[in-house]
XYZ file of C-alpha atoms in Angstrom:
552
model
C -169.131 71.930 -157.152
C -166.813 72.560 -160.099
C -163.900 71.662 -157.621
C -165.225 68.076 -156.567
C -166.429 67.680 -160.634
C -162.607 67.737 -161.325
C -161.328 65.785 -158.334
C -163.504 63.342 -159.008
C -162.454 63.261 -162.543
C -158.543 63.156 -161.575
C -159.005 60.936 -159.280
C -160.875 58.409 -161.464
C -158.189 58.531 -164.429
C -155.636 57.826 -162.038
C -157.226 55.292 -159.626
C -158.180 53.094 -162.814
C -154.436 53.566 -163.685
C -153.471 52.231 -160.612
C -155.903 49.207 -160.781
C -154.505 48.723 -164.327
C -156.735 50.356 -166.677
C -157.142 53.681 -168.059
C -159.340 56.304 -169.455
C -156.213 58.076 -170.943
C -156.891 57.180 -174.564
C -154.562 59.484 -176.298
C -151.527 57.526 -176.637
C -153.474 54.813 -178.162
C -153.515 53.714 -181.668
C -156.270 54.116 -184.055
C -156.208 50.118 -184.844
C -156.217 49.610 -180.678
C -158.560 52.042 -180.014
C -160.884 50.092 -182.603
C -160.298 46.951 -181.560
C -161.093 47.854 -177.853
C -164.188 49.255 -178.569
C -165.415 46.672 -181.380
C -164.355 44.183 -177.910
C -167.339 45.910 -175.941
C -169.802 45.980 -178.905
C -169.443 42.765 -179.654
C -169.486 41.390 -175.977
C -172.189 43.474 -175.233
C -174.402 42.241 -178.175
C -173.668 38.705 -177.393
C -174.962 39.222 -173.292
C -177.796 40.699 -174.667
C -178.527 38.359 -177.264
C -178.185 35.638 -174.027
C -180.510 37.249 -172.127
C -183.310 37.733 -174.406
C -183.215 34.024 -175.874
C -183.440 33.496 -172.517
C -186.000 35.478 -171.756
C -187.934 34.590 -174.432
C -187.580 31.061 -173.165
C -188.403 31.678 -169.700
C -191.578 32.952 -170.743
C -194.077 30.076 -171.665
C -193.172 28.449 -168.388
C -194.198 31.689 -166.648
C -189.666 31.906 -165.041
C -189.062 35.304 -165.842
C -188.046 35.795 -162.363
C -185.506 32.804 -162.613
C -183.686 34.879 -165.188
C -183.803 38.316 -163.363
C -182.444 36.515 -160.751
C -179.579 35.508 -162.891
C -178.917 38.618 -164.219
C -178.759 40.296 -161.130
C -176.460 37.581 -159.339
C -173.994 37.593 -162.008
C -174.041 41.327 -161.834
C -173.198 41.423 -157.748
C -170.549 38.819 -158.473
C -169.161 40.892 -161.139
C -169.000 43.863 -159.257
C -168.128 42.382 -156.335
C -164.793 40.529 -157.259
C -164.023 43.407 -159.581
C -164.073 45.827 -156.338
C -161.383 43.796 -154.533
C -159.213 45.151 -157.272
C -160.448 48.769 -157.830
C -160.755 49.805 -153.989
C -157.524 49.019 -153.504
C -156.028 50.779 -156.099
C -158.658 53.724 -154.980
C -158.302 53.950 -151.818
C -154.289 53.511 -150.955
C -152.641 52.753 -153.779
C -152.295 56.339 -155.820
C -149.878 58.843 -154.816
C -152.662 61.476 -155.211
C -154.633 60.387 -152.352
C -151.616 61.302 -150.391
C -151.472 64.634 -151.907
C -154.899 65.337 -151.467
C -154.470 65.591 -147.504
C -151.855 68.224 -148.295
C -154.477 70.277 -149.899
C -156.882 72.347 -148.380
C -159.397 70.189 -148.522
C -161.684 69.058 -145.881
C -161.395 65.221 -145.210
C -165.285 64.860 -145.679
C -164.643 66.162 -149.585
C -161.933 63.413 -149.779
C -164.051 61.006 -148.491
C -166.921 62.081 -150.855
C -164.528 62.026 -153.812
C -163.487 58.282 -153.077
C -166.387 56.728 -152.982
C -168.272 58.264 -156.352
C -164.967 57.525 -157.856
C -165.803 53.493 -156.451
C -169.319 54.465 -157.479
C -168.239 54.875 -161.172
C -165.814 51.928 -161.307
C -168.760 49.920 -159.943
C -171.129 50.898 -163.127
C -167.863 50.774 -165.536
C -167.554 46.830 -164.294
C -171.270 46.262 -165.048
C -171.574 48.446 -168.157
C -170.457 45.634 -170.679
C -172.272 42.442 -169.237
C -174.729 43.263 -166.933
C -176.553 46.459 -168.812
C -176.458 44.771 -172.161
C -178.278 41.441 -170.035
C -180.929 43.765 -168.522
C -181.466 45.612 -172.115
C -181.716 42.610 -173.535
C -184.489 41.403 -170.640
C -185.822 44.637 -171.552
C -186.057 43.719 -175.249
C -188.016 40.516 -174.632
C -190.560 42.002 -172.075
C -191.188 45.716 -173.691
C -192.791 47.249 -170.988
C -192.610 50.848 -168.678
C -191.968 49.034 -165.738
C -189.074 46.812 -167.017
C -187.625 50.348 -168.204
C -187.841 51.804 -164.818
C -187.179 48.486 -162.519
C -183.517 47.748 -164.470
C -183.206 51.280 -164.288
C -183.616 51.523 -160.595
C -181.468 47.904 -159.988
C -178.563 48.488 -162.061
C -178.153 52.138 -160.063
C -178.413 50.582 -156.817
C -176.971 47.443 -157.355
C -173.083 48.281 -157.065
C -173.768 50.143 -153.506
C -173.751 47.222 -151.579
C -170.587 45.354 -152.815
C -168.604 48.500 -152.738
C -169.642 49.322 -148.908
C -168.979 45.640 -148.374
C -165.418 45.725 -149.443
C -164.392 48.814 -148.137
C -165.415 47.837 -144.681
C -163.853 44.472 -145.217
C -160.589 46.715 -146.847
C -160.645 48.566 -143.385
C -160.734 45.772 -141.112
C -158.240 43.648 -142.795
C -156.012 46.751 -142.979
C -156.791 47.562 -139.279
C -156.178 44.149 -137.836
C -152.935 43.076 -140.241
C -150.865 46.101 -140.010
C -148.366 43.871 -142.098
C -150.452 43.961 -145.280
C -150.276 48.271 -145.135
C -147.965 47.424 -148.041
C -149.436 47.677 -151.651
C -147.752 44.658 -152.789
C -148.440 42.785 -150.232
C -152.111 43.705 -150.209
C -152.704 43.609 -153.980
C -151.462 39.584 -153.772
C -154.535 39.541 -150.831
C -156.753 41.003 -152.968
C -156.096 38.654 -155.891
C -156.844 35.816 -153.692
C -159.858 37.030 -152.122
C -160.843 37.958 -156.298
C -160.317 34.089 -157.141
C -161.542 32.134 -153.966
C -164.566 34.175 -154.810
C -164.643 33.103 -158.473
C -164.619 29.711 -157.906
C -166.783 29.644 -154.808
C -169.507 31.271 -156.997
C -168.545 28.206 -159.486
C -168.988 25.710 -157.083
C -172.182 27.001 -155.728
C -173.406 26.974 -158.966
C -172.924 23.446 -159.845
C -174.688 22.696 -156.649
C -177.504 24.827 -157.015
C -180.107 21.616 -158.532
C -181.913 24.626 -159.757
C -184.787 23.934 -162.970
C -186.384 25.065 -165.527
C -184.464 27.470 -168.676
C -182.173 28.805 -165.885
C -180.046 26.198 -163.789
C -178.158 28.866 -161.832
C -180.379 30.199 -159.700
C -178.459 30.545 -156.338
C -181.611 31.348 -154.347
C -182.040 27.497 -153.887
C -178.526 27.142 -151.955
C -178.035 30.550 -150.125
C -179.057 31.341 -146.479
C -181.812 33.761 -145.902
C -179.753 36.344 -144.315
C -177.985 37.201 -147.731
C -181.068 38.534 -148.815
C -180.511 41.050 -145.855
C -176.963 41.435 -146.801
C -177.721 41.942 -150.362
C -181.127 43.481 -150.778
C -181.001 43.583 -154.290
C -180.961 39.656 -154.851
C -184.853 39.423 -153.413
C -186.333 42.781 -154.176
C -185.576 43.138 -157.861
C -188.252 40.272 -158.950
C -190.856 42.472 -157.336
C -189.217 45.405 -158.850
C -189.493 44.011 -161.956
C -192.452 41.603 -161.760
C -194.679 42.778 -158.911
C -198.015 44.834 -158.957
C -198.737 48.182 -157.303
C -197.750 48.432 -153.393
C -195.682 45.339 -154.082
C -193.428 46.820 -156.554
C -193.128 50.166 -154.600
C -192.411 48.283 -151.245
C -189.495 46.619 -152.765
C -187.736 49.659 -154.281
C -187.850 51.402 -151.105
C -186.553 48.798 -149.077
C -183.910 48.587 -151.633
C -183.624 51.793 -151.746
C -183.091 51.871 -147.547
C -181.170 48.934 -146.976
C -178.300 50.821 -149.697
C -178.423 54.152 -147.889
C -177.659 51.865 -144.855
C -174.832 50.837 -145.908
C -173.571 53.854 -147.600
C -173.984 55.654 -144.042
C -172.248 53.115 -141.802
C -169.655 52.913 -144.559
C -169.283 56.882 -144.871
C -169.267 56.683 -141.264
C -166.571 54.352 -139.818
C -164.638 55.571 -143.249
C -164.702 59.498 -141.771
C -163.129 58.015 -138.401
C -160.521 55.745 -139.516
C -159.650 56.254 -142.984
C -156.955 59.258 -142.431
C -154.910 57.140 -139.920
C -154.993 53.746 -142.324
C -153.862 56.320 -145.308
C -150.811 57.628 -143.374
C -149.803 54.198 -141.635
C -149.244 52.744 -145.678
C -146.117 51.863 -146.897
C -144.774 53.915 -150.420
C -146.657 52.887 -153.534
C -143.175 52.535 -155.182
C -142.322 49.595 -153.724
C -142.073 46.479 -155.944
C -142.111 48.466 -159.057
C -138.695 47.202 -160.114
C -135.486 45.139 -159.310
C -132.665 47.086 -157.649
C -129.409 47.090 -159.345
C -128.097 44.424 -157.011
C -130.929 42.436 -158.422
C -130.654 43.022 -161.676
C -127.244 41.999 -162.181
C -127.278 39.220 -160.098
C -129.687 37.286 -162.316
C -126.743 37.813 -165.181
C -123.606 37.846 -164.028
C -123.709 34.146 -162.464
C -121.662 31.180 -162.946
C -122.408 29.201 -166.300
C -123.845 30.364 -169.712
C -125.750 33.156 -170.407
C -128.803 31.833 -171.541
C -128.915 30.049 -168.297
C -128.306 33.059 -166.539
C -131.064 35.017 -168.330
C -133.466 32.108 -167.477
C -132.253 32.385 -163.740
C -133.056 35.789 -163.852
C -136.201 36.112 -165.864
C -137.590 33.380 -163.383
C -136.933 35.783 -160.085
C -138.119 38.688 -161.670
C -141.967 35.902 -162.118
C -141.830 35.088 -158.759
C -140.355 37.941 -156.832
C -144.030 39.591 -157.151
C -147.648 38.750 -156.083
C -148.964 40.400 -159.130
C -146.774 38.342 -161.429
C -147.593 34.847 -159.447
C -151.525 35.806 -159.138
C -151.880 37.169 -162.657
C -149.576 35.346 -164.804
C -148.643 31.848 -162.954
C -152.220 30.994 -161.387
C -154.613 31.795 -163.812
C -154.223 27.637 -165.313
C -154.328 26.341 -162.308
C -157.655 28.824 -161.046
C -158.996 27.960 -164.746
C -158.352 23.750 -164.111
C -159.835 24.477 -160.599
C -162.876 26.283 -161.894
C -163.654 24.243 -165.245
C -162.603 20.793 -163.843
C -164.057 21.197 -160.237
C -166.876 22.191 -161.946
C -166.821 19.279 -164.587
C -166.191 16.794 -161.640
C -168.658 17.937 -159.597
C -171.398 17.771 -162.326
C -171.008 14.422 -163.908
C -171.010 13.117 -160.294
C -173.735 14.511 -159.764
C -175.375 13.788 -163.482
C -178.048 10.832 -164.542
C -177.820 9.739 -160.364
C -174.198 9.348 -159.893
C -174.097 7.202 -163.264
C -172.381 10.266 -164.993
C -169.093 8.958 -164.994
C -169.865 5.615 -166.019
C -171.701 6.755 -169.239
C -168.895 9.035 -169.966
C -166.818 6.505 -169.781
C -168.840 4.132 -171.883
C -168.673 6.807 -174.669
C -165.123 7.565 -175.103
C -164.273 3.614 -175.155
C -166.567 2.750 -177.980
C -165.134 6.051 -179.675
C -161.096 4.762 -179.258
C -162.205 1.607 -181.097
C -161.853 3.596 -184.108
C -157.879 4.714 -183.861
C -158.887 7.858 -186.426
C -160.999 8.932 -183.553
C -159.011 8.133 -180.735
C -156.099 10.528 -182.653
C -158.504 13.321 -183.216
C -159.412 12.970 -179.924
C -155.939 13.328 -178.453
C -155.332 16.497 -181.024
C -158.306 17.808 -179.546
C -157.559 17.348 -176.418
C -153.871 18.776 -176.499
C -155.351 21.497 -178.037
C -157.181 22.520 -174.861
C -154.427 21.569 -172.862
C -152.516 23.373 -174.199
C -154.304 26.559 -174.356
C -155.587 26.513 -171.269
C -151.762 26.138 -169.719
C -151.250 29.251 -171.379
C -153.832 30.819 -169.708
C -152.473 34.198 -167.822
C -150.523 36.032 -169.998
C -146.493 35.705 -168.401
C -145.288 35.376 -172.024
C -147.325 37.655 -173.580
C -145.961 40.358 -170.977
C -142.041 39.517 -171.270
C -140.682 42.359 -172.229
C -143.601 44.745 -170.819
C -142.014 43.982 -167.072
C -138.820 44.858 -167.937
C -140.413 48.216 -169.240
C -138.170 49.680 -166.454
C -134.982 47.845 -167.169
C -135.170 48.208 -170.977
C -131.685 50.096 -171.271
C -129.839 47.512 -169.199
C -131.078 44.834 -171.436
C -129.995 46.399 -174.353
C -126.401 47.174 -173.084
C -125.675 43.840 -171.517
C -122.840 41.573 -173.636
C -125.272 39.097 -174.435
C -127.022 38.404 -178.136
C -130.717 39.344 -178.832
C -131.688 36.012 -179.742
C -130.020 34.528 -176.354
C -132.384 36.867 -174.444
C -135.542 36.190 -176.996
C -135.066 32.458 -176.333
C -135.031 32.919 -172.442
C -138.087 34.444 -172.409
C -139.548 32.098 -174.302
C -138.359 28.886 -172.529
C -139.163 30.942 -169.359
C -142.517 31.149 -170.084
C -142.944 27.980 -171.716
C -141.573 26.393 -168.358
C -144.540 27.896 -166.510
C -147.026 26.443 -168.487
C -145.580 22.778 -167.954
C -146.730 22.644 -164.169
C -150.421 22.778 -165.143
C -150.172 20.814 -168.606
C -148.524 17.832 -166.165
C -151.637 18.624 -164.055
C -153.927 18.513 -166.538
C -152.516 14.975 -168.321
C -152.917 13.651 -165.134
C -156.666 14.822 -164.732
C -157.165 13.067 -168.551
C -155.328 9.800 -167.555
C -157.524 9.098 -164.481
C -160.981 10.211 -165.929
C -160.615 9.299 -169.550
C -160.125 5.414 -170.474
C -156.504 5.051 -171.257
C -155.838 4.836 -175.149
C -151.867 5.104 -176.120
C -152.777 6.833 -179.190
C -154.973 9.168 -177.858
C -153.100 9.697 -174.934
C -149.885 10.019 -176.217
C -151.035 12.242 -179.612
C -152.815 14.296 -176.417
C -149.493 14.348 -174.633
C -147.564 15.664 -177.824
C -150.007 18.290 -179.419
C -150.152 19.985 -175.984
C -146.956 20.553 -175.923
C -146.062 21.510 -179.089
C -149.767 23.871 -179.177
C -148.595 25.209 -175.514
C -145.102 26.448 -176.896
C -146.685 27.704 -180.081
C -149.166 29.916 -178.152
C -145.828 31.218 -176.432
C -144.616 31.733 -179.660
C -147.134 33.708 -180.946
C -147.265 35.711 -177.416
C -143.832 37.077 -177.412
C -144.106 38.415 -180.591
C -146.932 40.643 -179.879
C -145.234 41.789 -176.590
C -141.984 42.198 -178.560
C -143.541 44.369 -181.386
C -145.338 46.400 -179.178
C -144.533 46.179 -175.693
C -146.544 48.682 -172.967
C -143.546 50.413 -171.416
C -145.690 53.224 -170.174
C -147.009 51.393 -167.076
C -146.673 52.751 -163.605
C -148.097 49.809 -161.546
C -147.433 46.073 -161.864
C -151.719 45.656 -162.144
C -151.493 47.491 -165.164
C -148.951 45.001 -166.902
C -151.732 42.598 -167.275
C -155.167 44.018 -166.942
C -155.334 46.604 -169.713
C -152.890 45.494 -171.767
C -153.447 44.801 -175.349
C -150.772 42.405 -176.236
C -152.658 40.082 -173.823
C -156.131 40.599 -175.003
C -154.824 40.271 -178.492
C -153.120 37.432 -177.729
C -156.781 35.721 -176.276
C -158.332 37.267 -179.157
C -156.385 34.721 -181.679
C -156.918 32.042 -179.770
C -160.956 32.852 -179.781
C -160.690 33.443 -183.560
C -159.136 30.207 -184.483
C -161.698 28.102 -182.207
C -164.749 30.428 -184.347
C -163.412 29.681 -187.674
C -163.429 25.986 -186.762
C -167.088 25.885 -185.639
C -168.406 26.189 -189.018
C -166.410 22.809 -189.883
C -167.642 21.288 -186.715
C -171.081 22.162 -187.152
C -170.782 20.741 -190.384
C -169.700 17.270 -189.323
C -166.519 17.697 -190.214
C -164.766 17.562 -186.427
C -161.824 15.355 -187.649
C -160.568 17.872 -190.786
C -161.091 20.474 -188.361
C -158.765 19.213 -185.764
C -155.810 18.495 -187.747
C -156.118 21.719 -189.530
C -156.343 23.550 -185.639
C -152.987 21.879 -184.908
C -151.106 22.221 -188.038
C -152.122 25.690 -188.467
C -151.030 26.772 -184.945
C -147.721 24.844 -185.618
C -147.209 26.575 -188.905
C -147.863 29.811 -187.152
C -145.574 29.265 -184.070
C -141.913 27.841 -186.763
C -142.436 30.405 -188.718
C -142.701 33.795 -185.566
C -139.919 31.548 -184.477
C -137.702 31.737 -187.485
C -138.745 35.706 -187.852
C -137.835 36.449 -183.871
C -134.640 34.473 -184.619
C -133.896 36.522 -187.291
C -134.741 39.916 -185.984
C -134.276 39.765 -182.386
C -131.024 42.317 -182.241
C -133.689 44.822 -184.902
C -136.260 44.539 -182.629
C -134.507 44.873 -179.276
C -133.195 48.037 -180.754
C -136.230 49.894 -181.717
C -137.868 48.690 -178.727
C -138.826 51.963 -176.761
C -138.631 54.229 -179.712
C -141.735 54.477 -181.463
C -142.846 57.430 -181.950
């Protein structure tokens, strides 16, 4: 038992480094360490807050069961897109599981230790939204039974996406022999992560669902989910049923899971071993070859144009880098837009549009609002283009060709600027996008539009700005797996963190009436912000290049 304890352990820590996080805290700074964890507190405190307002709402109108529907869908979405990440990274991606077959270890104990590890990842994914939610269900409804039903949901609820995406993992592996390559895979994965995302967006907005909860997706499913996912219609009568009713329901939950875990267990004992051997090395993809390298540098014209050349294969040369760091805006305008579109078409009888509409003309007749308008709008623009985190991870990718950058016969400041013009480039794409998406739904104003047009930009390559100074300060040079150059990474939570913190000290303003102050002082501040990191990088780029790698 002691054995399995620590091979479950290892293989944990280094799974989770392969999916890009980690439970290796050591390296990390006190300030980090704090800032991670007051992250969790304060996320978890606000889900639970949700919940039990809503809760509390829910209550008069006798729809408690709306919201433990809720809770538990956005848990089995949660896990569920979180998995096409982790059992990857689990199951073929480490180099241990290789040297695990070399070990004398029985297959079935390999087997075992895989799937608590994707047991464990499953309640890590819910631990900081979903539990906080049920607690705060709990909170509003003090009772034994909603003690023991959350208890019993939340344990069982991660079994059934996990089987499901293993077996799906198998058969795509099985059938595609061209995708036994981790790079190749991981860009699958990503997909299947964000079609899923914005399906579950989508359904949402369609669901028509009343009452204190309008996202109950019970209304638009087919019945046979319900089968597939025994959770979604046995943990009302878990949680809200009487005697034999409540007892029925956790044992057919608790049957339909050891179902799955069986057939899963089952095909994974037969085929697993030969799909493990048949995958390509999990090097692959970690960096450029020499010929690569160079080739982005020494090219005909300048320098800077060659470092642009080459900082632009070394974006799109990966699926990671494309999924991660170039898609994100264009998922986000997908997801928020789609979503917008979809419900003001579907708002007030199809008349959504039109009152919109009506609105935002009798507001431009007032040029002071029509400017604040287009400042606020840039602002999101621009923002949201810079969703993704490509500059905020410049000099983290190059973690592996650190000493070539610093010996190459070109200035600091040549290379700072490429990677800021790189990055900036990226987010143009989606900003053009997302001007076009204001021009057709928004009556045209030229002040608005064209103060909308110019803030964007200017907030877009501030927020680039103020990204490649965190990565530059403190880039993460200790990754061994692309996944981990974005998820994990603190320069790029940091960097949504300051974003988040500028929009919270507005609100007060807002909330006050005073939108228009609070607008130009957004934009002015950011600008501020972004000359001056621009005038410091300028100034300190050969400094910082130099010490890069050698903190202590």
């Amino acid at each position: 038992m002691k054995r399995l304890i620590s091979l479950i352990r290892t293989d944990l820590k280094l799974s989770l480094s392969s999916s890009g996080q980690s439970l290796n805290r050591k390296k990390r700074h006190t300030a980090s360490k704090a800032v991670g964890y007051a992250l969790y507190v304060v996320l978890g405190l606000f889900m639970a807050m949700t919940s039990f307002m809503m809760t509390k709402n829910a209550l008069p109108l006798h729809q408690e069961g709306a919201v433990v529907r809720y809770i538990v869908e956005f848990g089995l979405i949660l896990v569920t897109m979180t998995m096409f990440t982790f059992v990857p990274a689990t199951l073929f991606y480490g180099d241990q599981t290789r040297i695990y077959l070399s070990m004398p270890l029985t297959m079935s104990e390999i087997i075992l230790t895989k799937f608590v590890t994707l047991m464990i990842e499953g309640y890590l994914a819910i631990a900081s939204v979903t539990l906080p939610m049920a607690i705060g269900y709990i909170l509003a409804t003090p009772s034994l039974q909603a003690l023991l039903g959350w208890l019993v949901v939340l344990v069982l609820l991660p079994v059934v996406p996990v089987c499901l995406v293993v077996l799906f993992m198998f058969l795509v592996v099985k059938l595609l022999p061209f995708l036994r390559d981790e790079r190749r895979l991981s860009g699958v994965m990503g997909v299947m992560s964000v079609v899923g995302i914005m399906l579950y967006v989508f359904i949402l907005q369609g669901s028509g669902s009343e009452g204190p909860i309008r996202t109950d997706l019970s209304s638009v499913l087919p019945s046979w989910v319900g089968f597939v996912f025994p959770v979604l219609t046995t943990s009302e009568g878990i949680l809200l049923g009487e005697g034999a009713t409540t007892f029925s329901q956790v044992g057919r939950l608790f049957g339909v899971s050891l179902v799955w875990l069986v057939v899963t267990v089952g095909l994974a004992s037969v085929i697993y071993r030969s799909l493990l051997l048949s995958m390509k090395g999990q090097s692959a993809g970690k960096k450029l070859s020499k010929e690569q390298t160079s080739k982005g540098v020494v090219s005909k014209g300048t320098p800077f144009k060659a470092l642009m050349k080459r900082e632009r294969r070394s974006v799109l040369r990966s699926p990671v880098f494309i999924i991660q760091g170039i898609a994100s805006p264009y998922v986000m305008i997908a997801v928020i837009w789609g979503g917008m579109i979809f419900g003001y078409s579907h708002a007030a009888e199809g008349d959504g549009f039109s009152a919109l509409t009506m609105f935002l003309a009798s507001l431009f007749e007032n040029p002071l609002y029509a400017l604040t308008f287009g400042i606020g709008a840039g602002f999101l623009i621009g923002e949201q283009a810079t969703i993704g985190g490509l500059t905020t991870t410049a000099f983290t990718r190059d973690a592996y060709h650190l000493d070539f950058l610093k010996s190459i016969p070109v200035s600091a400041e040549t290379l700072f600027r490429a990677k800021l013009l790189t990055g900036f480039a990226f987010t143009v794409p989606p900003m053009a996008l997302l001007w076009i998406l204001m021009f057709v739904f928004v009556p045209f104003h030229p002040l608005a539009h064209l103060t909308m047009v110019v803030v964007s930009l200017i907030i877009s390559f501030s927020v680039c700005i103020i990204d490649l100074f965190l990565d530059a300060r403190h880039p993460r040079l200790d990754w061994m797996d692309e996944n981990a150059i974005f998820r994990g990474n603190r320069n790029v939570i940091l960097g949504s963190i300051i974003s988040f913190v500028f929009l919270i000290v507005m609100i007060p303003l807002i909330a006050m009436g005073w939108f228009i102050p609070a607008a130009f002082i957004l934009f002015f501040l950011y600008t501020a912000i972004g000359i001056a990191l621009l005038f410091y990088l300028d100034r300190n780029a050969e400094e910082i290049l130099k010490n890069m790698g050698n903190e202590a």
